[in-house]
Short mmCIF file of C-alpha atoms and ligand atoms in Angstrom, two decimals:
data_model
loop_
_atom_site.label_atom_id
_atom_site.label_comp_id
_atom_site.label_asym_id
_atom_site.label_seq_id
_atom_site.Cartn_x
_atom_site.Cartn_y
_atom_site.Cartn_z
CA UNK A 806 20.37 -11.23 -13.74
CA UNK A 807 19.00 -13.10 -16.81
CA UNK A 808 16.50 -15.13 -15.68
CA UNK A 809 14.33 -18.10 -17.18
CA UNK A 810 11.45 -19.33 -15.21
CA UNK A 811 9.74 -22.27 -17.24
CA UNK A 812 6.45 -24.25 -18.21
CA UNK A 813 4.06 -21.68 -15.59
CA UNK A 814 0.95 -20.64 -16.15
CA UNK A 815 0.73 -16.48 -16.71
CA UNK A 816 -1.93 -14.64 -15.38
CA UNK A 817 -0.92 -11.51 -17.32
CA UNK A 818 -3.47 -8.94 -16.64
CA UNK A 819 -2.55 -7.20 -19.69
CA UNK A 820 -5.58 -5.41 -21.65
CA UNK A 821 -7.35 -8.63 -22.55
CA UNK A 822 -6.54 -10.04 -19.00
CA UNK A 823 -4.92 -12.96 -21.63
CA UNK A 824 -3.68 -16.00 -19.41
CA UNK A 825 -0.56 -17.85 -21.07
CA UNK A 826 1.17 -21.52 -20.83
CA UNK A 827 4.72 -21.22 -21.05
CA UNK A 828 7.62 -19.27 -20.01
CA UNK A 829 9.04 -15.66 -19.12
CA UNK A 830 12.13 -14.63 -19.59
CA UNK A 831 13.78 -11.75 -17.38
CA UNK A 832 16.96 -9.48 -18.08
CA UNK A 833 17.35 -7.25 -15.40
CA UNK A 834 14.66 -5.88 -14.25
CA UNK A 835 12.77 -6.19 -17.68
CA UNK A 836 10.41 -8.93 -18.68
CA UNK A 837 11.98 -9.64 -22.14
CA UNK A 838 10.02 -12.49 -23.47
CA UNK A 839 6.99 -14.25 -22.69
CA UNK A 840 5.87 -17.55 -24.59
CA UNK A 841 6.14 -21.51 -24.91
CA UNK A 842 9.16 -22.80 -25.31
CA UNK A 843 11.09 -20.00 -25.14
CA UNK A 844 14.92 -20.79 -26.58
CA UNK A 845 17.46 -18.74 -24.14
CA UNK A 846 20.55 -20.02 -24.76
CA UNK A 847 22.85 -18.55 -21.85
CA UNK A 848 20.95 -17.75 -18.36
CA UNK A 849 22.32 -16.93 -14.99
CA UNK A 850 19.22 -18.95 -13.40
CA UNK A 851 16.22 -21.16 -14.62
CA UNK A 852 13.26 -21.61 -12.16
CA UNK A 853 11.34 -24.74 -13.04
CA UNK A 854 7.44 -23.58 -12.53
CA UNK A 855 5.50 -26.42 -13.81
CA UNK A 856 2.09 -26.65 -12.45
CA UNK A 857 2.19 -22.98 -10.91
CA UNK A 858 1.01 -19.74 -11.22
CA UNK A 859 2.77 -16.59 -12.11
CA UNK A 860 0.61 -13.52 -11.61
CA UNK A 861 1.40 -9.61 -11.24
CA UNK A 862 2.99 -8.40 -7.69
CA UNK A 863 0.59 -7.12 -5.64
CA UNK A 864 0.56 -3.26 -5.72
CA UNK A 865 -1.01 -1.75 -2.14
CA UNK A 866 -1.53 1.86 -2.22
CA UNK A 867 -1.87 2.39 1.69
CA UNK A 868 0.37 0.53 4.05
CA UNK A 869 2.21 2.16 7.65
CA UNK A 870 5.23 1.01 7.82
CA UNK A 871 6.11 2.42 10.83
CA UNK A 872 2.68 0.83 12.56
CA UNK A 873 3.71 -2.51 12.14
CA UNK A 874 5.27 -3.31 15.29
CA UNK A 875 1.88 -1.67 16.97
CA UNK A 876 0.44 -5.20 15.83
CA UNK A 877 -2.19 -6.06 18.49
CA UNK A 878 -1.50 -3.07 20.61
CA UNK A 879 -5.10 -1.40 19.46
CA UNK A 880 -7.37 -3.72 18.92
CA UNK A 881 -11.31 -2.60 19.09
CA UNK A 882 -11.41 0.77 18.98
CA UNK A 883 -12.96 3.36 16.50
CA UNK A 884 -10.74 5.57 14.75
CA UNK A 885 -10.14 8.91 16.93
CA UNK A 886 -9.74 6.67 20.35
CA UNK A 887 -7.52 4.21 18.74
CA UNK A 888 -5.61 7.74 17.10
CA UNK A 889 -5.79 10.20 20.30
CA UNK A 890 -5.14 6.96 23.21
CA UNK A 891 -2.82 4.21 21.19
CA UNK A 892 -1.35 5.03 17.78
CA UNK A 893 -0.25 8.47 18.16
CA UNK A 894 1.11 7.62 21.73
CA UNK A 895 3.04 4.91 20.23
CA UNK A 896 4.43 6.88 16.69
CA UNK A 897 5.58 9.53 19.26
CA UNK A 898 7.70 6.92 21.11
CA UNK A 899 9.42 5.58 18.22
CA UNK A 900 13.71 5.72 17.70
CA UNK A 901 15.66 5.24 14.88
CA UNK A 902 15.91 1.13 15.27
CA UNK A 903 12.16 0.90 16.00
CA UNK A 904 11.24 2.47 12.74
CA UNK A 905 13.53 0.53 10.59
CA UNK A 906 12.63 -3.20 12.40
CA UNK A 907 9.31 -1.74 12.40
CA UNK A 908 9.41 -1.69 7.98
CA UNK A 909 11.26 -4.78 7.87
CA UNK A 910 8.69 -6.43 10.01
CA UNK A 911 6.17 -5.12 7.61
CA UNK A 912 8.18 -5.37 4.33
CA UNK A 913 8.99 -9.08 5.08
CA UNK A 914 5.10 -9.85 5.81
CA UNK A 915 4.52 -8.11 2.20
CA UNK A 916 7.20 -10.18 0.35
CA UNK A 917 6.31 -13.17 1.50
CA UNK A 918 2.40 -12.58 0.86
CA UNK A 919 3.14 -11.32 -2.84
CA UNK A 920 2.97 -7.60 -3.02
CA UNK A 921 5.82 -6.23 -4.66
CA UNK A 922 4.77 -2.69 -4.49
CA UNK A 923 3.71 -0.08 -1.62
CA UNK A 924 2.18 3.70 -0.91
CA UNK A 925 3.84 4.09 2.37
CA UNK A 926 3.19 6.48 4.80
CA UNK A 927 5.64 6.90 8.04
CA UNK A 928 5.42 9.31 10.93
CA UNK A 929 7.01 12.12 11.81
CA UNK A 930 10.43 11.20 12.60
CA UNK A 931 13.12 8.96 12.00
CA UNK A 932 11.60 8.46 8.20
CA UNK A 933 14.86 8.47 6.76
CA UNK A 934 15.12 4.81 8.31
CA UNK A 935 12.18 3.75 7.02
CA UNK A 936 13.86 4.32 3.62
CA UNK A 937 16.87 2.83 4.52
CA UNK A 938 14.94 -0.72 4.92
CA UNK A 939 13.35 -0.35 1.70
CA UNK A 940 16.21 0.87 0.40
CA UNK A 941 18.15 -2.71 2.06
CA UNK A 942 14.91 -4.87 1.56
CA UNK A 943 13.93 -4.75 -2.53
CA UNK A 944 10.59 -3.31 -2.13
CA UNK A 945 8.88 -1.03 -4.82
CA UNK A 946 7.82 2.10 -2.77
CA UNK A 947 6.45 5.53 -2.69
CA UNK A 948 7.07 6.63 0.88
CA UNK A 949 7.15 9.95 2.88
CA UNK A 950 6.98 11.34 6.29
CA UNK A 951 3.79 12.23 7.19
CA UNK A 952 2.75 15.62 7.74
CA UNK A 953 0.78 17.30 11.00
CA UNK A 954 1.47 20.39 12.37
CA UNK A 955 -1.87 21.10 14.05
CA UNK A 956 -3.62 19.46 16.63
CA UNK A 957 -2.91 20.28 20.64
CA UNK A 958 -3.79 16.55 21.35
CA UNK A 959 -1.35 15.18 19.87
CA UNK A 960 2.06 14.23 21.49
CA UNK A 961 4.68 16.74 21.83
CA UNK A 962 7.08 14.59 19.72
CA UNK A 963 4.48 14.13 17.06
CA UNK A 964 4.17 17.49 16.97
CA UNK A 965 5.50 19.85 13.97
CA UNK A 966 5.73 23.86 12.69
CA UNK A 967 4.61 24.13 9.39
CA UNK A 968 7.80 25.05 7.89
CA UNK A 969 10.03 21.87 9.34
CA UNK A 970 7.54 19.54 8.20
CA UNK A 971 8.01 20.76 4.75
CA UNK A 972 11.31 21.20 5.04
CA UNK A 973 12.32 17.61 6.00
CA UNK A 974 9.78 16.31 3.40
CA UNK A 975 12.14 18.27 0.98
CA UNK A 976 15.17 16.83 1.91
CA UNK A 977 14.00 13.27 2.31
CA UNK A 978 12.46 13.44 -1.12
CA UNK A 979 15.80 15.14 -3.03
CA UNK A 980 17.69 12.43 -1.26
CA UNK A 981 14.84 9.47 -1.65
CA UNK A 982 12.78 9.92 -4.95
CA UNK A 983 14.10 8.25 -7.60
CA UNK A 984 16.75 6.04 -5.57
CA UNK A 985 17.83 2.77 -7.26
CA UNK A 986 17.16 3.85 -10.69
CA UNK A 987 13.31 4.62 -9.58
CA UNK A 988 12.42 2.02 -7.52
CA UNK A 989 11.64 4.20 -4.60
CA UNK A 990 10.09 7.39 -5.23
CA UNK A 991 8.89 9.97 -2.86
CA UNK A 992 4.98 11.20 -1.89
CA UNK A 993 3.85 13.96 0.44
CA UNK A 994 2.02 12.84 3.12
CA UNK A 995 -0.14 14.95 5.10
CA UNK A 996 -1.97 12.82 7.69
CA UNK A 997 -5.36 13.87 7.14
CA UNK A 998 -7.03 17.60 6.94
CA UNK A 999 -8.14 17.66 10.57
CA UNK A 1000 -3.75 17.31 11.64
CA UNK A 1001 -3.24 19.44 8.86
CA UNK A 1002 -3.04 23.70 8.59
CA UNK A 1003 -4.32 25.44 5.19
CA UNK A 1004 -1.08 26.85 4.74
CA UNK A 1005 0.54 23.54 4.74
CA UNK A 1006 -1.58 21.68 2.72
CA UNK A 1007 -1.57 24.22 -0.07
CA UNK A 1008 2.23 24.29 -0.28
CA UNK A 1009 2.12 20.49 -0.24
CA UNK A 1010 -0.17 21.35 -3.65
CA UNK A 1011 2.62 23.56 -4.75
CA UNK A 1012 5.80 20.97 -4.18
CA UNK A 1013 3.33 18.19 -5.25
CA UNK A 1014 3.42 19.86 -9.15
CA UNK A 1015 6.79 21.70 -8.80
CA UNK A 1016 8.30 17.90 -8.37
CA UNK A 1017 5.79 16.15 -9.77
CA UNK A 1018 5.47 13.65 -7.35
CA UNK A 1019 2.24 11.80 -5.79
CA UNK A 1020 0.20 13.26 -2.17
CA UNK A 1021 -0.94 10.28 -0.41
CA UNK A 1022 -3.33 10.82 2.08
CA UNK A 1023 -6.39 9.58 4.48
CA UNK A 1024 -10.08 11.11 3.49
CA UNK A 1025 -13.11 10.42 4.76
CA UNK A 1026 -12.56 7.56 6.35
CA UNK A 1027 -14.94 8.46 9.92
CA UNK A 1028 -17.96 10.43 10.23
CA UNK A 1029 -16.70 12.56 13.45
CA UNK A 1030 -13.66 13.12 11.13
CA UNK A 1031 -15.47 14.51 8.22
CA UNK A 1032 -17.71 16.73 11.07
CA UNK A 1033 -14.51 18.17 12.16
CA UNK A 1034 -13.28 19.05 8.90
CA UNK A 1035 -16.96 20.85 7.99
CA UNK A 1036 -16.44 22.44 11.32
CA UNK A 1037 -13.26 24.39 11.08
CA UNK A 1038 -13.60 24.54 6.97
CA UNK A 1039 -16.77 25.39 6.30
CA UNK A 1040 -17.08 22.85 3.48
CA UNK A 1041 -17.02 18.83 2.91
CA UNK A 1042 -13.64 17.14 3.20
CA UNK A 1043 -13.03 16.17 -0.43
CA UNK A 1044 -14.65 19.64 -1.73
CA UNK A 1045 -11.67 21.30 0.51
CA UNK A 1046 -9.02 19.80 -1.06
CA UNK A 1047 -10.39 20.31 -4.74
CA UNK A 1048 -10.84 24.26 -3.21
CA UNK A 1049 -7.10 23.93 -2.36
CA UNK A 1050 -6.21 22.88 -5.56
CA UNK A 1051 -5.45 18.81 -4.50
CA UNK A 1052 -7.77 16.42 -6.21
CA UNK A 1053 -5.85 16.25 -9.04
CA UNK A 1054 -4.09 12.73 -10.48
CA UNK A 1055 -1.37 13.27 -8.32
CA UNK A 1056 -3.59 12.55 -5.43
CA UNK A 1057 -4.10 8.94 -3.56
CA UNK A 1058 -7.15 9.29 -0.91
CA UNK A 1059 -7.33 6.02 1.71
CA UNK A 1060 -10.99 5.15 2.63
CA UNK A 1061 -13.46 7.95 0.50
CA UNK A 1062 -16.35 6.18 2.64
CA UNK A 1063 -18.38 9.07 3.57
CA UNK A 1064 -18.81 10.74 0.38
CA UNK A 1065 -21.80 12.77 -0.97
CA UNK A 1066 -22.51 13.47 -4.64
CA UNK A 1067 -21.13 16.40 -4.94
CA UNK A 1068 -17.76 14.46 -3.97
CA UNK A 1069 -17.73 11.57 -5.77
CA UNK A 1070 -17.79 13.72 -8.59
CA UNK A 1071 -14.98 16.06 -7.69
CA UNK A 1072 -13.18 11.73 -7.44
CA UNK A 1073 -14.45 10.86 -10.38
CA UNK A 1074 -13.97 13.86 -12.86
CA UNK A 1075 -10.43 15.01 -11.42
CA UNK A 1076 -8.88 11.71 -11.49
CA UNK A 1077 -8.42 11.07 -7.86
CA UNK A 1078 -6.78 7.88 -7.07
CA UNK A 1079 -9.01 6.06 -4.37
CA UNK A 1080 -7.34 3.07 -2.11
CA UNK A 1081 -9.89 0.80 -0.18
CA UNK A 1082 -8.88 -0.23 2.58
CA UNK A 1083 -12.10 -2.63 3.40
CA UNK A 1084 -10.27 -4.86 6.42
CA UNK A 1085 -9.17 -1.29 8.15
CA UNK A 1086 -12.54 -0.03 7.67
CA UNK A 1087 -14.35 -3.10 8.87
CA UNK A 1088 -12.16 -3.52 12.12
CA UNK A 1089 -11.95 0.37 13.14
CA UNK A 1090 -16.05 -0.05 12.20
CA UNK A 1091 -15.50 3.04 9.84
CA UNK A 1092 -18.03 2.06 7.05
CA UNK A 1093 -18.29 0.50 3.94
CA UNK A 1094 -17.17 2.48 0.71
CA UNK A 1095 -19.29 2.41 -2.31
CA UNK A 1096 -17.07 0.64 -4.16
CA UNK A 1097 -19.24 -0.78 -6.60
CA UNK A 1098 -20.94 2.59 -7.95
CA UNK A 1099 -16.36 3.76 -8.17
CA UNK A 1100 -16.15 1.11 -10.60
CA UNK A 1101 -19.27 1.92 -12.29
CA UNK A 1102 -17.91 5.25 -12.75
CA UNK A 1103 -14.73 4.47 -13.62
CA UNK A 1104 -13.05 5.90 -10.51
CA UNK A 1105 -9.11 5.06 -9.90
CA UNK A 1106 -9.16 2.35 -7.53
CA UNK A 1107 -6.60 0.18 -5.70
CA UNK A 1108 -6.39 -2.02 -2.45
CA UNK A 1109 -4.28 -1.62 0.51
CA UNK A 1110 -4.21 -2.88 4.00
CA UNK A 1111 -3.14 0.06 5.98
CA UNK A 1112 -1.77 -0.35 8.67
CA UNK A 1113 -0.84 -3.69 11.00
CA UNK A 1114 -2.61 -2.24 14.38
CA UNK A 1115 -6.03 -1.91 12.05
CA UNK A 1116 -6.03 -4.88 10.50
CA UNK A 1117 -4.35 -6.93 11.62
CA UNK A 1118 -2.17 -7.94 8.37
CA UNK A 1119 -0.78 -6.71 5.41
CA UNK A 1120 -1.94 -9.58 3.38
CA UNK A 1121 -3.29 -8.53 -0.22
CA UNK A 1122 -5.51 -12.14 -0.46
CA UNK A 1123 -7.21 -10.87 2.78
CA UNK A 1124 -8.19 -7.41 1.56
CA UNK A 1125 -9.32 -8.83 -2.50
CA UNK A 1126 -11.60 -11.25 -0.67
CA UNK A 1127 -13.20 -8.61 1.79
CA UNK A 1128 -13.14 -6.05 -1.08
CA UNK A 1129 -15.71 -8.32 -3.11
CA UNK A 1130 -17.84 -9.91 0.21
CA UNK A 1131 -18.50 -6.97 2.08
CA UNK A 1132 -20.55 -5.61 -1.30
CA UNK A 1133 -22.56 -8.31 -1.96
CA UNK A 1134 -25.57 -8.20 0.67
CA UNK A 1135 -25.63 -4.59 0.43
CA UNK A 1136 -25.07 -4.83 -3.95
CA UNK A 1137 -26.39 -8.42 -4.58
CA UNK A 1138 -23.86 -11.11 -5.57
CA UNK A 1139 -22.52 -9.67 -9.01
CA UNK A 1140 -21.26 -6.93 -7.43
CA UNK A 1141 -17.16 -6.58 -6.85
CA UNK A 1142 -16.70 -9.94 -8.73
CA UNK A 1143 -13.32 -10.98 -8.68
CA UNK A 1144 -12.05 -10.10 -11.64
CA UNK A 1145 -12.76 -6.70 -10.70
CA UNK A 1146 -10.82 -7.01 -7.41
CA UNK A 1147 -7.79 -9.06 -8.80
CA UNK A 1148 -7.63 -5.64 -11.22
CA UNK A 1149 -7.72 -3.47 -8.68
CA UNK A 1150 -4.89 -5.24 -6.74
CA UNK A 1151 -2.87 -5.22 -10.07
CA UNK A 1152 -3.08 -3.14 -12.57
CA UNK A 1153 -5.89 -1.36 -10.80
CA UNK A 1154 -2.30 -0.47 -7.86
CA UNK A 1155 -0.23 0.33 -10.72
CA UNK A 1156 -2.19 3.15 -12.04
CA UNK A 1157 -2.91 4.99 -8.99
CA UNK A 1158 0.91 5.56 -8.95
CA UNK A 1159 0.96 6.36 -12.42
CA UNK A 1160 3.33 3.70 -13.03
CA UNK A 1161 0.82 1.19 -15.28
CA UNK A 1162 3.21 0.96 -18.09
CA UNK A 1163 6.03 0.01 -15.91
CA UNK A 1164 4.29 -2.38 -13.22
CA UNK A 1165 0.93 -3.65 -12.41
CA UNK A 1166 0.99 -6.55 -15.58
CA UNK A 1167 3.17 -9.32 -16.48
CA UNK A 1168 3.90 -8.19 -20.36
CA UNK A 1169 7.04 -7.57 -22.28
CA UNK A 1170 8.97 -4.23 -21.30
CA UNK A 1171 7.77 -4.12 -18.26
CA UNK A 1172 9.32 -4.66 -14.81
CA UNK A 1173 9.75 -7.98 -13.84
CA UNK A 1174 7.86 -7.68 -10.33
CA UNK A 1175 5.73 -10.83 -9.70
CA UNK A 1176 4.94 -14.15 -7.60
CA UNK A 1177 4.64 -17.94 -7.99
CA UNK A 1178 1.34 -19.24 -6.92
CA UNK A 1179 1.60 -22.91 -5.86
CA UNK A 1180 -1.55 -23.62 -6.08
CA UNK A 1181 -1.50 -27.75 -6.02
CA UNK A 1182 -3.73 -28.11 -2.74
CA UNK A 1183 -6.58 -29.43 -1.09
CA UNK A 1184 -8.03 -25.69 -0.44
CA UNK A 1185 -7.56 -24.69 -4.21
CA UNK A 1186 -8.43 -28.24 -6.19
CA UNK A 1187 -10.07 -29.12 -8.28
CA UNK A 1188 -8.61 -26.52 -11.00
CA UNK A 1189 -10.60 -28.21 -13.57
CA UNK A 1190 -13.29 -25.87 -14.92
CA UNK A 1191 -12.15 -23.43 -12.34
CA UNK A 1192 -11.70 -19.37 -13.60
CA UNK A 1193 -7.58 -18.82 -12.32
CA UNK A 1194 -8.58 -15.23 -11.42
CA UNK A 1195 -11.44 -16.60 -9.16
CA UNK A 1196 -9.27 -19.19 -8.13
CA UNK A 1197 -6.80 -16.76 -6.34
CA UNK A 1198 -9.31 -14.14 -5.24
CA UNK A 1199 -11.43 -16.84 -3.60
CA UNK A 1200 -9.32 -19.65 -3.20
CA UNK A 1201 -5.91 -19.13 -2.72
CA UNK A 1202 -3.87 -17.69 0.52
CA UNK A 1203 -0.51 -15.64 1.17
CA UNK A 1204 0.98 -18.87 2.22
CA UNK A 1205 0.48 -19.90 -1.46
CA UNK A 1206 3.22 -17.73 -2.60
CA UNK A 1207 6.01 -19.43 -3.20
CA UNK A 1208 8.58 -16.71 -4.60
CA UNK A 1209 8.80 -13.18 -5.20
CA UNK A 1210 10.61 -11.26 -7.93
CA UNK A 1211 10.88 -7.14 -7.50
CA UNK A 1212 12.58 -5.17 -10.26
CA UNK A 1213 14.34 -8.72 -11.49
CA UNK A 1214 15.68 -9.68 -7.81
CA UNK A 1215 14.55 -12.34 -6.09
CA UNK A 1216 13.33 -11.21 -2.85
CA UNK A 1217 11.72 -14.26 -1.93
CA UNK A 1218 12.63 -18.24 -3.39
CA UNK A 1219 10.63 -21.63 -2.31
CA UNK A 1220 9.65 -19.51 0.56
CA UNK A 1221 12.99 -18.27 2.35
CA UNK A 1222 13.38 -14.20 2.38
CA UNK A 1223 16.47 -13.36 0.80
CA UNK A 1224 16.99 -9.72 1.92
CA UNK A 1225 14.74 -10.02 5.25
CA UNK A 1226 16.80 -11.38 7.68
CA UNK A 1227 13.52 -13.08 9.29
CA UNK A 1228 14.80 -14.34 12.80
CA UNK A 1229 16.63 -10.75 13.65
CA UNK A 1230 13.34 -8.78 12.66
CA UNK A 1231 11.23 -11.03 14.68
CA UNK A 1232 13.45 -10.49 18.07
CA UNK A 1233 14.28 -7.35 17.07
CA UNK A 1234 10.67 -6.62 16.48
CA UNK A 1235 9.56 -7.35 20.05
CA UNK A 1236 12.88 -5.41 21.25
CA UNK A 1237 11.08 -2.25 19.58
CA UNK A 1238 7.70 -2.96 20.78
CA UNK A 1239 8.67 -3.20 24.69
CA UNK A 1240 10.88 -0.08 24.65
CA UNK A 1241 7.81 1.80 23.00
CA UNK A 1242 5.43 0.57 25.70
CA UNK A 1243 8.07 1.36 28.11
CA UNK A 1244 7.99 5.04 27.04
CA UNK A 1245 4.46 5.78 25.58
CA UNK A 1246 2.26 7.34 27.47
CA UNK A 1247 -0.68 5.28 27.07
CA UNK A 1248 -4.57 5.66 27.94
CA UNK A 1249 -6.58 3.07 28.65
ZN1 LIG B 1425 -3.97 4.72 7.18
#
């Protein structure tokens, strides 16, 4: 497609964060051209944005996919009780259908709220349909089954031998990674170390490098967690996966709340990619993570939701405004400002997948994945005097996105979803939902 959109106001987040009047132009999916009054003589499409915003798609490095239709069904509960009596119950109930309605459900919320980019992680089974909605929907991914093969509380389904869980990881990433000239790529995904065996999380080190190809997992997210780990290990959570060889900067570790120095400093000085979570980790009461002495240090950090049933939402304007609140009456009110949090849910994304010369900023060469702000509103006037960044972090909402572009498609235009077939998802959604009730075995 060769695409004009006209007259907007860029929010670029290149290296000077430089903000621009005037127009992109899109071949592909390559931004080609970004200025005023750009001449393009022959174009399949011109968008007229005069008076909005164009800013970077949102890039969230921890999202479930497969958790989405769980929406509501664990509310109030701390991390092991909503694991051990809802979640798991629920993942080991799921079918083929359920887990693809279940990422279309989740995908749609996530186009139409302006992320154009996602670290994924699915459950056990049926992850090849996961993919297959991706695959249908647009979305930039990394995505991979998750890994557990230890744990006797978990749900027969749910549960794995080491050498199947790395062998289906294997296949799903020789037929996934890469697909759609890059657009979805693969990550191992072991759950966290306590549903994990040494054995398999050291040849997840080995396939990680062999491929070359990102580990996404949970760390230190609960203190009875992080007990458990010391426990059967012997050692701290993040200090036993730099001892097997992990924290490297192939590595993306959700939460990193409960971290002593000693950690940090593994984070810090191997390049570990950390995504904050701060809604999950307010609502399962998990902590706060110390994001402000991350950026201080100049740790890797992103933003992600996790998942719907911890949230609730998958809304990147939710988690950049909790990201910089929950700091200040612990840090004072400078702390997390929101240019700080905007880069983190841009660029900040973007690098933690090692893609920030292809995503993550709204400059020439790169992908064309972004979103139209209309901001013309009572909740985000006046503009005059206003800082645009601070405008959107503090301002704004998801229903101020107007359209979506991933990897030069429009996904999303003047609001309608143009690969999410909304009203089937939504029926089909509750469909999923009842049979999974139906057939979990849940505790109360
Ligand atoms: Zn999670």
């Amino acid at each position: 497609m060769n695409l004009l959109i006209k007259n907007a106001e860029i929010i670029t987040m290149n290296q000077n964060e430089e903000i621009i009047k005037g127009d992109l132009h899109i071949i592909d999916d390559k931004i080609v051209k970004i200025g005023p009054n750009l001449e393009v003589p022959l174009t399949d499409k011109v968008i007229d944005a005069t008076g909005k915003t164009i800013i970077p798609g949102f890039v969230q490095t921890h999202i479930h996919l497969c958790q989405t239709v769980f929406r509501g069904q664990a509310d109030d509960l701390e991390l092991m009780d909503w694991l051990r009596n809802r979640i798991w119950p629920l993942e080991a109930s799921h079918d083929e259908e359920s887990i693809y309605y279940s990422a279309m459900l989740g995908i749609g919320e996530l186009i139409q709220s302006g992320t154009t980019t996602i670290v994924d992680m699915e459950t056990v089974n049926h992850t090849e349909y996961a993919f297959k909605a991706i695959a249908e929907s647009g979305i930039r991914a990394l995505s991979g089954k998750v890994m557990m093969d230890k744990g006797d509380e978990v749900p027969l389904p749910l549960q794995e031998k080491t050498e199947k869980s790395i062998r289906e990881s294997v296949d799903l990433l020789e037929k996934w990674h890469n697909f759609d000239n890059g657009r979805i790529k693969y990550a191992f995904s072991p759950r966290f170390v306590v549903s994990c065996t040494e054995q398999l999380l050291r040849e997840v080190q080995a396939l990680s490098e062999h491929y070359n190809v990102m580990v996404h997992t949970h760390a230190s997210e609960n203190l009875g967690e992080i007990e458990i780990v010391q426990r059967e290990t012997g050692m701290r959570n993040i200090v036993y996966l730099d001892h097997l060889g992990l924290a490297n900067n192939r590595l993306i570790l959700a939460h990193c709340i409960w971290l002593d120095e000693e950690e940090k400093r593994i984070i810090r000085d191997r390049g570990v990619h950390v995504s904050h979570c701060p809604g999950s980790n307010l609502k399962l009461a998990s902590g706060i993570a110390e994001t402000p002495y991350m950026v201080n240090e100049n740790v890797s950090l992103s933003l992600g939701a996790d998942g719907a049933p911890c949230n609730n939402n998958l809304d990147m304007f939710n988690e950049m405004r909790l990201a910089a609140l929950i700091q200040k009456p612990i840090h004072g009110p400078t702390a997390m400002d929101a240019h700080t949090v905007f880069k983190m849910a841009t660029i900040g994304g973007a690098k933690a997948v090692g893609m920030e010369n292809e995503i993550g900023s709204i400059e020439v060469g790169k992908k064309a994945d972004l979103a139209i702000l209309n901001l013309n509103d009572f909740h985000t006037y006046p503009s005059y005097g206003v800082d645009p960044i601070s405008r959107i972090v503090y301002s704004a909402t998801r229903a101020d996105v107007e359209t979506t572009i991933i990897n030069g498609e429009i996904v999303m235009e003047d609001r309608v979803l143009k690969t999410v077939n909304k009203r089937l998802v939504l029926d089909e959604a509750n469909t999923s939902i009842k049979r999974l009730l139906d057939r979990a075995f849940i505790k109360n």
